Amino acid sequence: MIKLSELQLKEIIVVNSGKRLGYIFDLEIDPDRGFIIALIVAERGAKGTMFKKTEERLIYWEQIATIGSDVILVNDGQNPNDFLRN
């Protein structure tokens, strides 16, 4: 089993392009089953302000290709905005 604090140390990278998405700061969990639905990643280099929070990306569990010792590789969606949280 891996702890959230250990996952937060791993950088998220898109397999197809090598794009660095950032680091996990939270998880979305199914409250009924206790499974992880998605990783929530803050936009790399983005900073929030008092009136605007940083852009978040959702990386759905099904998009994860592999979890390595220092990175998490994810498959990119068809649309570049597939990762953006609404």
Short mmCIF file of N, CA, C and O in Angstrom, two decimals:
data_model
loop_
_atom_site.label_atom_id
_atom_site.label_comp_id
_atom_site.label_asym_id
_atom_site.label_seq_id
_atom_site.Cartn_x
_atom_site.Cartn_y
_atom_site.Cartn_z
N MET A 1 0.85 -1.18 0.00
CA MET A 1 0.00 0.00 0.00
C MET A 1 0.89 1.24 0.00
O MET A 1 1.95 1.25 0.61
N ILE A 2 0.44 2.27 -0.68
CA ILE A 2 1.20 3.52 -0.76
C ILE A 2 0.39 4.64 -0.11
O ILE A 2 -0.82 4.69 -0.23
N LYS A 3 1.08 5.50 0.59
CA LYS A 3 0.43 6.62 1.28
C LYS A 3 0.34 7.83 0.36
O LYS A 3 1.14 7.99 -0.56
N LEU A 4 -0.65 8.69 0.63
CA LEU A 4 -0.80 9.93 -0.14
C LEU A 4 0.48 10.75 -0.07
O LEU A 4 0.92 11.31 -1.07
N SER A 5 1.10 10.83 1.10
CA SER A 5 2.32 11.62 1.24
C SER A 5 3.44 11.10 0.33
O SER A 5 4.25 11.88 -0.16
N GLU A 6 3.46 9.80 0.06
CA GLU A 6 4.45 9.24 -0.86
C GLU A 6 4.10 9.57 -2.30
O GLU A 6 4.97 9.87 -3.12
N LEU A 7 2.80 9.53 -2.64
CA LEU A 7 2.36 9.89 -4.00
C LEU A 7 2.66 11.35 -4.30
O LEU A 7 2.98 11.71 -5.43
N GLN A 8 2.53 12.21 -3.30
CA GLN A 8 2.73 13.65 -3.50
C GLN A 8 4.16 14.00 -3.87
O GLN A 8 4.43 15.08 -4.37
N LEU A 9 5.10 13.09 -3.64
CA LEU A 9 6.50 13.32 -3.99
C LEU A 9 6.80 12.98 -5.45
O LEU A 9 7.86 13.29 -5.96
N LYS A 10 5.87 12.31 -6.12
CA LYS A 10 6.08 11.85 -7.49
C LYS A 10 5.51 12.86 -8.49
O LYS A 10 4.38 13.30 -8.36
N GLU A 11 6.31 13.20 -9.48
CA GLU A 11 5.86 14.14 -10.52
C GLU A 11 4.99 13.40 -11.53
O GLU A 11 5.24 12.24 -11.87
N ILE A 12 3.94 14.08 -12.02
CA ILE A 12 3.04 13.52 -13.03
C ILE A 12 3.54 13.93 -14.41
O ILE A 12 3.71 15.12 -14.68
N ILE A 13 3.77 12.93 -15.28
CA ILE A 13 4.28 13.20 -16.62
C ILE A 13 3.42 12.47 -17.65
O ILE A 13 3.07 11.31 -17.46
N VAL A 14 3.09 13.16 -18.76
CA VAL A 14 2.31 12.56 -19.84
C VAL A 14 3.24 11.70 -20.69
O VAL A 14 4.28 12.17 -21.16
N VAL A 15 2.88 10.43 -20.88
CA VAL A 15 3.72 9.49 -21.62
C VAL A 15 3.98 9.95 -23.05
O VAL A 15 5.12 9.96 -23.51
N ASN A 16 2.93 10.33 -23.78
CA ASN A 16 3.04 10.64 -25.21
C ASN A 16 3.94 11.84 -25.50
O ASN A 16 4.70 11.83 -26.46
N SER A 17 3.83 12.89 -24.69
CA SER A 17 4.53 14.14 -25.00
C SER A 17 5.68 14.46 -24.05
O SER A 17 6.49 15.33 -24.35
N GLY A 18 5.73 13.81 -22.90
CA GLY A 18 6.76 14.13 -21.90
C GLY A 18 6.42 15.38 -21.10
O GLY A 18 7.22 15.85 -20.30
N LYS A 19 5.22 15.94 -21.32
CA LYS A 19 4.81 17.16 -20.62
C LYS A 19 4.71 16.89 -19.12
O LYS A 19 4.12 15.91 -18.69
N ARG A 20 5.27 17.80 -18.34
CA ARG A 20 5.22 17.71 -16.89
C ARG A 20 3.99 18.43 -16.39
O ARG A 20 3.84 19.63 -16.63
N LEU A 21 3.11 17.70 -15.73
CA LEU A 21 1.86 18.31 -15.26
C LEU A 21 1.97 18.87 -13.86
O LEU A 21 1.23 19.78 -13.51
N GLY A 22 2.86 18.37 -13.05
CA GLY A 22 3.01 18.86 -11.68
C GLY A 22 2.96 17.73 -10.68
O GLY A 22 3.27 16.58 -11.00
N TYR A 23 2.55 18.07 -9.47
CA TYR A 23 2.52 17.11 -8.37
C TYR A 23 1.11 17.02 -7.79
O TYR A 23 0.34 17.98 -7.82
N ILE A 24 0.79 15.87 -7.23
CA ILE A 24 -0.51 15.63 -6.62
C ILE A 24 -0.64 16.47 -5.36
O ILE A 24 0.30 16.54 -4.56
N PHE A 25 -1.79 17.10 -5.18
CA PHE A 25 -2.04 17.74 -3.90
C PHE A 25 -3.30 17.21 -3.22
O PHE A 25 -3.55 17.48 -2.05
N ASP A 26 -4.08 16.40 -3.95
CA ASP A 26 -5.28 15.81 -3.33
C ASP A 26 -5.75 14.64 -4.17
O ASP A 26 -5.27 14.42 -5.29
N LEU A 27 -6.69 13.89 -3.63
CA LEU A 27 -7.29 12.75 -4.32
C LEU A 27 -8.79 12.92 -4.35
O LEU A 27 -9.37 13.52 -3.45
N GLU A 28 -9.43 12.38 -5.38
CA GLU A 28 -10.89 12.28 -5.39
C GLU A 28 -11.22 10.81 -5.14
O GLU A 28 -10.75 9.93 -5.87
N ILE A 29 -11.99 10.56 -4.10
CA ILE A 29 -12.25 9.18 -3.66
C ILE A 29 -13.74 8.90 -3.71
O ILE A 29 -14.56 9.74 -3.35
N ASP A 30 -14.09 7.69 -4.17
CA ASP A 30 -15.48 7.24 -4.16
C ASP A 30 -15.84 6.93 -2.71
O ASP A 30 -15.27 6.01 -2.12
N PRO A 31 -16.75 7.69 -2.11
CA PRO A 31 -17.05 7.51 -0.68
C PRO A 31 -17.73 6.18 -0.36
O PRO A 31 -17.60 5.68 0.76
N ASP A 32 -18.42 5.60 -1.33
CA ASP A 32 -19.12 4.34 -1.07
C ASP A 32 -18.18 3.13 -1.12
O ASP A 32 -18.31 2.21 -0.33
N ARG A 33 -17.25 3.14 -2.07
CA ARG A 33 -16.36 1.99 -2.23
C ARG A 33 -14.96 2.22 -1.68
O ARG A 33 -14.22 1.27 -1.48
N GLY A 34 -14.60 3.48 -1.45
CA GLY A 34 -13.28 3.78 -0.90
C GLY A 34 -12.16 3.71 -1.93
O GLY A 34 -10.99 3.67 -1.57
N PHE A 35 -12.49 3.69 -3.23
CA PHE A 35 -11.49 3.64 -4.28
C PHE A 35 -11.12 5.05 -4.74
O PHE A 35 -11.94 5.96 -4.71
N ILE A 36 -9.88 5.19 -5.22
CA ILE A 36 -9.44 6.45 -5.79
C ILE A 36 -10.06 6.60 -7.18
O ILE A 36 -9.93 5.71 -8.02
N ILE A 37 -10.74 7.71 -7.41
CA ILE A 37 -11.33 8.01 -8.72
C ILE A 37 -10.32 8.79 -9.56
O ILE A 37 -10.15 8.51 -10.74
N ALA A 38 -9.68 9.79 -8.94
CA ALA A 38 -8.78 10.65 -9.70
C ALA A 38 -7.73 11.27 -8.78
O ALA A 38 -7.93 11.40 -7.57
N LEU A 39 -6.61 11.64 -9.39
CA LEU A 39 -5.58 12.43 -8.72
C LEU A 39 -5.85 13.88 -9.07
O LEU A 39 -6.17 14.20 -10.21
N ILE A 40 -5.73 14.77 -8.11
CA ILE A 40 -5.92 16.19 -8.36
C ILE A 40 -4.55 16.85 -8.32
O ILE A 40 -3.82 16.74 -7.34
N VAL A 41 -4.21 17.51 -9.43
CA VAL A 41 -2.88 18.09 -9.61
C VAL A 41 -3.03 19.59 -9.82
O VAL A 41 -3.87 20.03 -10.61
N ALA A 42 -2.21 20.37 -9.13
CA ALA A 42 -2.20 21.83 -9.35
C ALA A 42 -1.44 22.11 -10.64
O ALA A 42 -0.44 21.44 -10.94
N GLU A 43 -1.91 23.07 -11.41
CA GLU A 43 -1.25 23.46 -12.65
C GLU A 43 0.20 23.80 -12.35
O GLU A 43 0.50 24.56 -11.43
N ARG A 44 1.11 23.25 -13.10
CA ARG A 44 2.55 23.46 -12.88
C ARG A 44 2.89 24.94 -13.03
O ARG A 44 2.59 25.57 -14.05
N GLY A 45 3.50 25.52 -12.01
CA GLY A 45 3.93 26.91 -12.05
C GLY A 45 2.83 27.92 -11.82
O GLY A 45 3.10 29.11 -11.76
N ALA A 46 1.59 27.48 -11.68
CA ALA A 46 0.48 28.42 -11.48
C ALA A 46 0.40 28.81 -10.01
O ALA A 46 0.67 28.01 -9.13
N LYS A 47 0.00 30.04 -9.78
CA LYS A 47 -0.18 30.52 -8.42
C LYS A 47 -1.56 31.13 -8.29
O LYS A 47 -2.00 31.87 -9.16
N GLY A 48 -2.22 30.79 -7.23
CA GLY A 48 -3.54 31.36 -6.98
C GLY A 48 -3.43 32.73 -6.35
O GLY A 48 -2.38 33.15 -5.89
N THR A 49 -4.53 33.43 -6.37
CA THR A 49 -4.61 34.72 -5.71
C THR A 49 -5.74 34.64 -4.70
O THR A 49 -6.39 33.62 -4.56
N MET A 50 -5.99 35.74 -4.04
CA MET A 50 -7.05 35.75 -3.04
C MET A 50 -8.42 35.46 -3.68
O MET A 50 -9.26 34.83 -3.09
N PHE A 51 -8.61 35.91 -4.90
CA PHE A 51 -9.90 35.77 -5.56
C PHE A 51 -9.95 34.67 -6.61
O PHE A 51 -11.00 34.36 -7.14
N LYS A 52 -8.82 34.10 -6.93
CA LYS A 52 -8.78 33.05 -7.95
C LYS A 52 -7.84 31.95 -7.50
O LYS A 52 -6.67 32.19 -7.20
N LYS A 53 -8.36 30.71 -7.45
CA LYS A 53 -7.49 29.61 -7.06
C LYS A 53 -6.76 29.08 -8.28
O LYS A 53 -7.13 29.36 -9.42
N THR A 54 -5.72 28.31 -8.03
CA THR A 54 -4.93 27.77 -9.13
C THR A 54 -5.76 26.79 -9.95
O THR A 54 -6.69 26.17 -9.46
N GLU A 55 -5.41 26.68 -11.21
CA GLU A 55 -6.07 25.73 -12.10
C GLU A 55 -5.76 24.31 -11.63
O GLU A 55 -4.63 24.01 -11.27
N GLU A 56 -6.77 23.47 -11.62
CA GLU A 56 -6.58 22.08 -11.20
C GLU A 56 -6.76 21.16 -12.38
O GLU A 56 -7.52 21.45 -13.30
N ARG A 57 -6.06 20.06 -12.34
CA ARG A 57 -6.21 19.02 -13.35
C ARG A 57 -6.63 17.75 -12.64
O ARG A 57 -6.11 17.42 -11.58
N LEU A 58 -7.56 17.03 -13.26
CA LEU A 58 -7.95 15.72 -12.76
C LEU A 58 -7.29 14.67 -13.63
O LEU A 58 -7.41 14.70 -14.85
N ILE A 59 -6.59 13.77 -13.01
CA ILE A 59 -6.01 12.64 -13.70
C ILE A 59 -6.80 11.42 -13.23
O ILE A 59 -6.66 10.99 -12.08
N TYR A 60 -7.66 10.91 -14.10
CA TYR A 60 -8.49 9.77 -13.71
C TYR A 60 -7.64 8.51 -13.57
O TYR A 60 -6.65 8.34 -14.29
N TRP A 61 -8.03 7.67 -12.64
CA TRP A 61 -7.25 6.47 -12.33
C TRP A 61 -6.99 5.65 -13.59
O TRP A 61 -5.90 5.09 -13.75
N GLU A 62 -7.95 5.60 -14.49
CA GLU A 62 -7.81 4.82 -15.72
C GLU A 62 -6.74 5.38 -16.65
O GLU A 62 -6.26 4.69 -17.55
N GLN A 63 -6.36 6.65 -16.48
CA GLN A 63 -5.35 7.29 -17.33
C GLN A 63 -3.93 6.97 -16.88
O GLN A 63 -2.98 7.24 -17.60
N ILE A 64 -3.77 6.41 -15.70
CA ILE A 64 -2.43 6.14 -15.17
C ILE A 64 -1.84 4.93 -15.90
O ILE A 64 -2.42 3.85 -15.91
N ALA A 65 -0.67 5.14 -16.52
CA ALA A 65 0.02 4.06 -17.21
C ALA A 65 0.86 3.26 -16.22
O ALA A 65 0.83 2.03 -16.22
N THR A 66 1.60 3.95 -15.36
CA THR A 66 2.42 3.28 -14.35
C THR A 66 2.79 4.26 -13.24
O THR A 66 2.87 5.46 -13.47
N ILE A 67 3.00 3.71 -12.07
CA ILE A 67 3.50 4.49 -10.93
C ILE A 67 4.89 3.99 -10.65
O ILE A 67 5.08 2.85 -10.21
N GLY A 68 5.88 4.83 -10.94
CA GLY A 68 7.27 4.46 -10.74
C GLY A 68 7.79 4.93 -9.40
O GLY A 68 7.05 5.43 -8.56
N SER A 69 9.09 4.78 -9.21
CA SER A 69 9.70 5.15 -7.93
C SER A 69 9.73 6.66 -7.72
O SER A 69 9.68 7.12 -6.58
N ASP A 70 9.79 7.45 -8.82
CA ASP A 70 9.84 8.90 -8.65
C ASP A 70 8.88 9.68 -9.56
O ASP A 70 8.78 10.89 -9.45
N VAL A 71 8.18 8.99 -10.48
CA VAL A 71 7.21 9.65 -11.36
C VAL A 71 5.97 8.80 -11.52
O VAL A 71 6.00 7.59 -11.29
N ILE A 72 4.89 9.45 -11.94
CA ILE A 72 3.67 8.76 -12.33
C ILE A 72 3.44 9.10 -13.80
O ILE A 72 3.33 10.28 -14.15
N LEU A 73 3.42 8.09 -14.65
CA LEU A 73 3.22 8.30 -16.07
C LEU A 73 1.75 8.12 -16.39
O LEU A 73 1.13 7.15 -15.95
N VAL A 74 1.19 9.08 -17.14
CA VAL A 74 -0.23 9.03 -17.48
C VAL A 74 -0.40 9.11 -18.99
O VAL A 74 0.42 9.69 -19.69
N ASN A 75 -1.47 8.49 -19.47
CA ASN A 75 -1.83 8.57 -20.88
C ASN A 75 -2.61 9.85 -21.11
O ASN A 75 -3.50 10.19 -20.34
N ASP A 76 -2.27 10.53 -22.20
CA ASP A 76 -2.94 11.77 -22.56
C ASP A 76 -4.28 11.44 -23.19
O ASP A 76 -4.45 10.43 -23.85
N GLY A 77 -5.27 12.33 -22.98
CA GLY A 77 -6.55 12.19 -23.64
C GLY A 77 -6.46 12.69 -25.06
O GLY A 77 -5.43 13.20 -25.50
N GLN A 78 -7.51 12.58 -25.82
CA GLN A 78 -7.55 13.05 -27.20
C GLN A 78 -7.53 14.57 -27.26
O GLN A 78 -6.97 15.15 -28.16
N ASN A 79 -8.14 15.20 -26.28
CA ASN A 79 -8.28 16.65 -26.25
C ASN A 79 -7.31 17.20 -25.20
O ASN A 79 -7.25 16.70 -24.09
N PRO A 80 -6.52 18.24 -25.49
CA PRO A 80 -5.59 18.79 -24.51
C PRO A 80 -6.26 19.27 -23.24
O PRO A 80 -5.63 19.37 -22.20
N ASN A 81 -7.56 19.57 -23.29
CA ASN A 81 -8.27 20.02 -22.10
C ASN A 81 -8.89 18.88 -21.31
O ASN A 81 -9.59 19.11 -20.33
N ASP A 82 -8.64 17.63 -21.72
CA ASP A 82 -9.23 16.48 -21.02
C ASP A 82 -8.85 16.47 -19.54
O ASP A 82 -9.59 15.96 -18.72
N PHE A 83 -7.68 16.99 -19.22
CA PHE A 83 -7.23 16.97 -17.84
C PHE A 83 -7.77 18.14 -17.00
O PHE A 83 -7.65 18.13 -15.80
N LEU A 84 -8.29 19.17 -17.66
CA LEU A 84 -8.72 20.36 -16.92
C LEU A 84 -9.98 20.09 -16.12
O LEU A 84 -10.91 19.47 -16.60
N ARG A 85 -10.01 20.60 -14.92
CA ARG A 85 -11.17 20.43 -14.05
C ARG A 85 -12.12 21.59 -14.28
O ARG A 85 -11.75 22.72 -14.31
N ASN A 86 -13.40 21.27 -14.41
CA ASN A 86 -14.42 22.30 -14.59
C ASN A 86 -15.00 22.72 -13.27
O ASN A 86 -15.10 22.05 -12.35
#
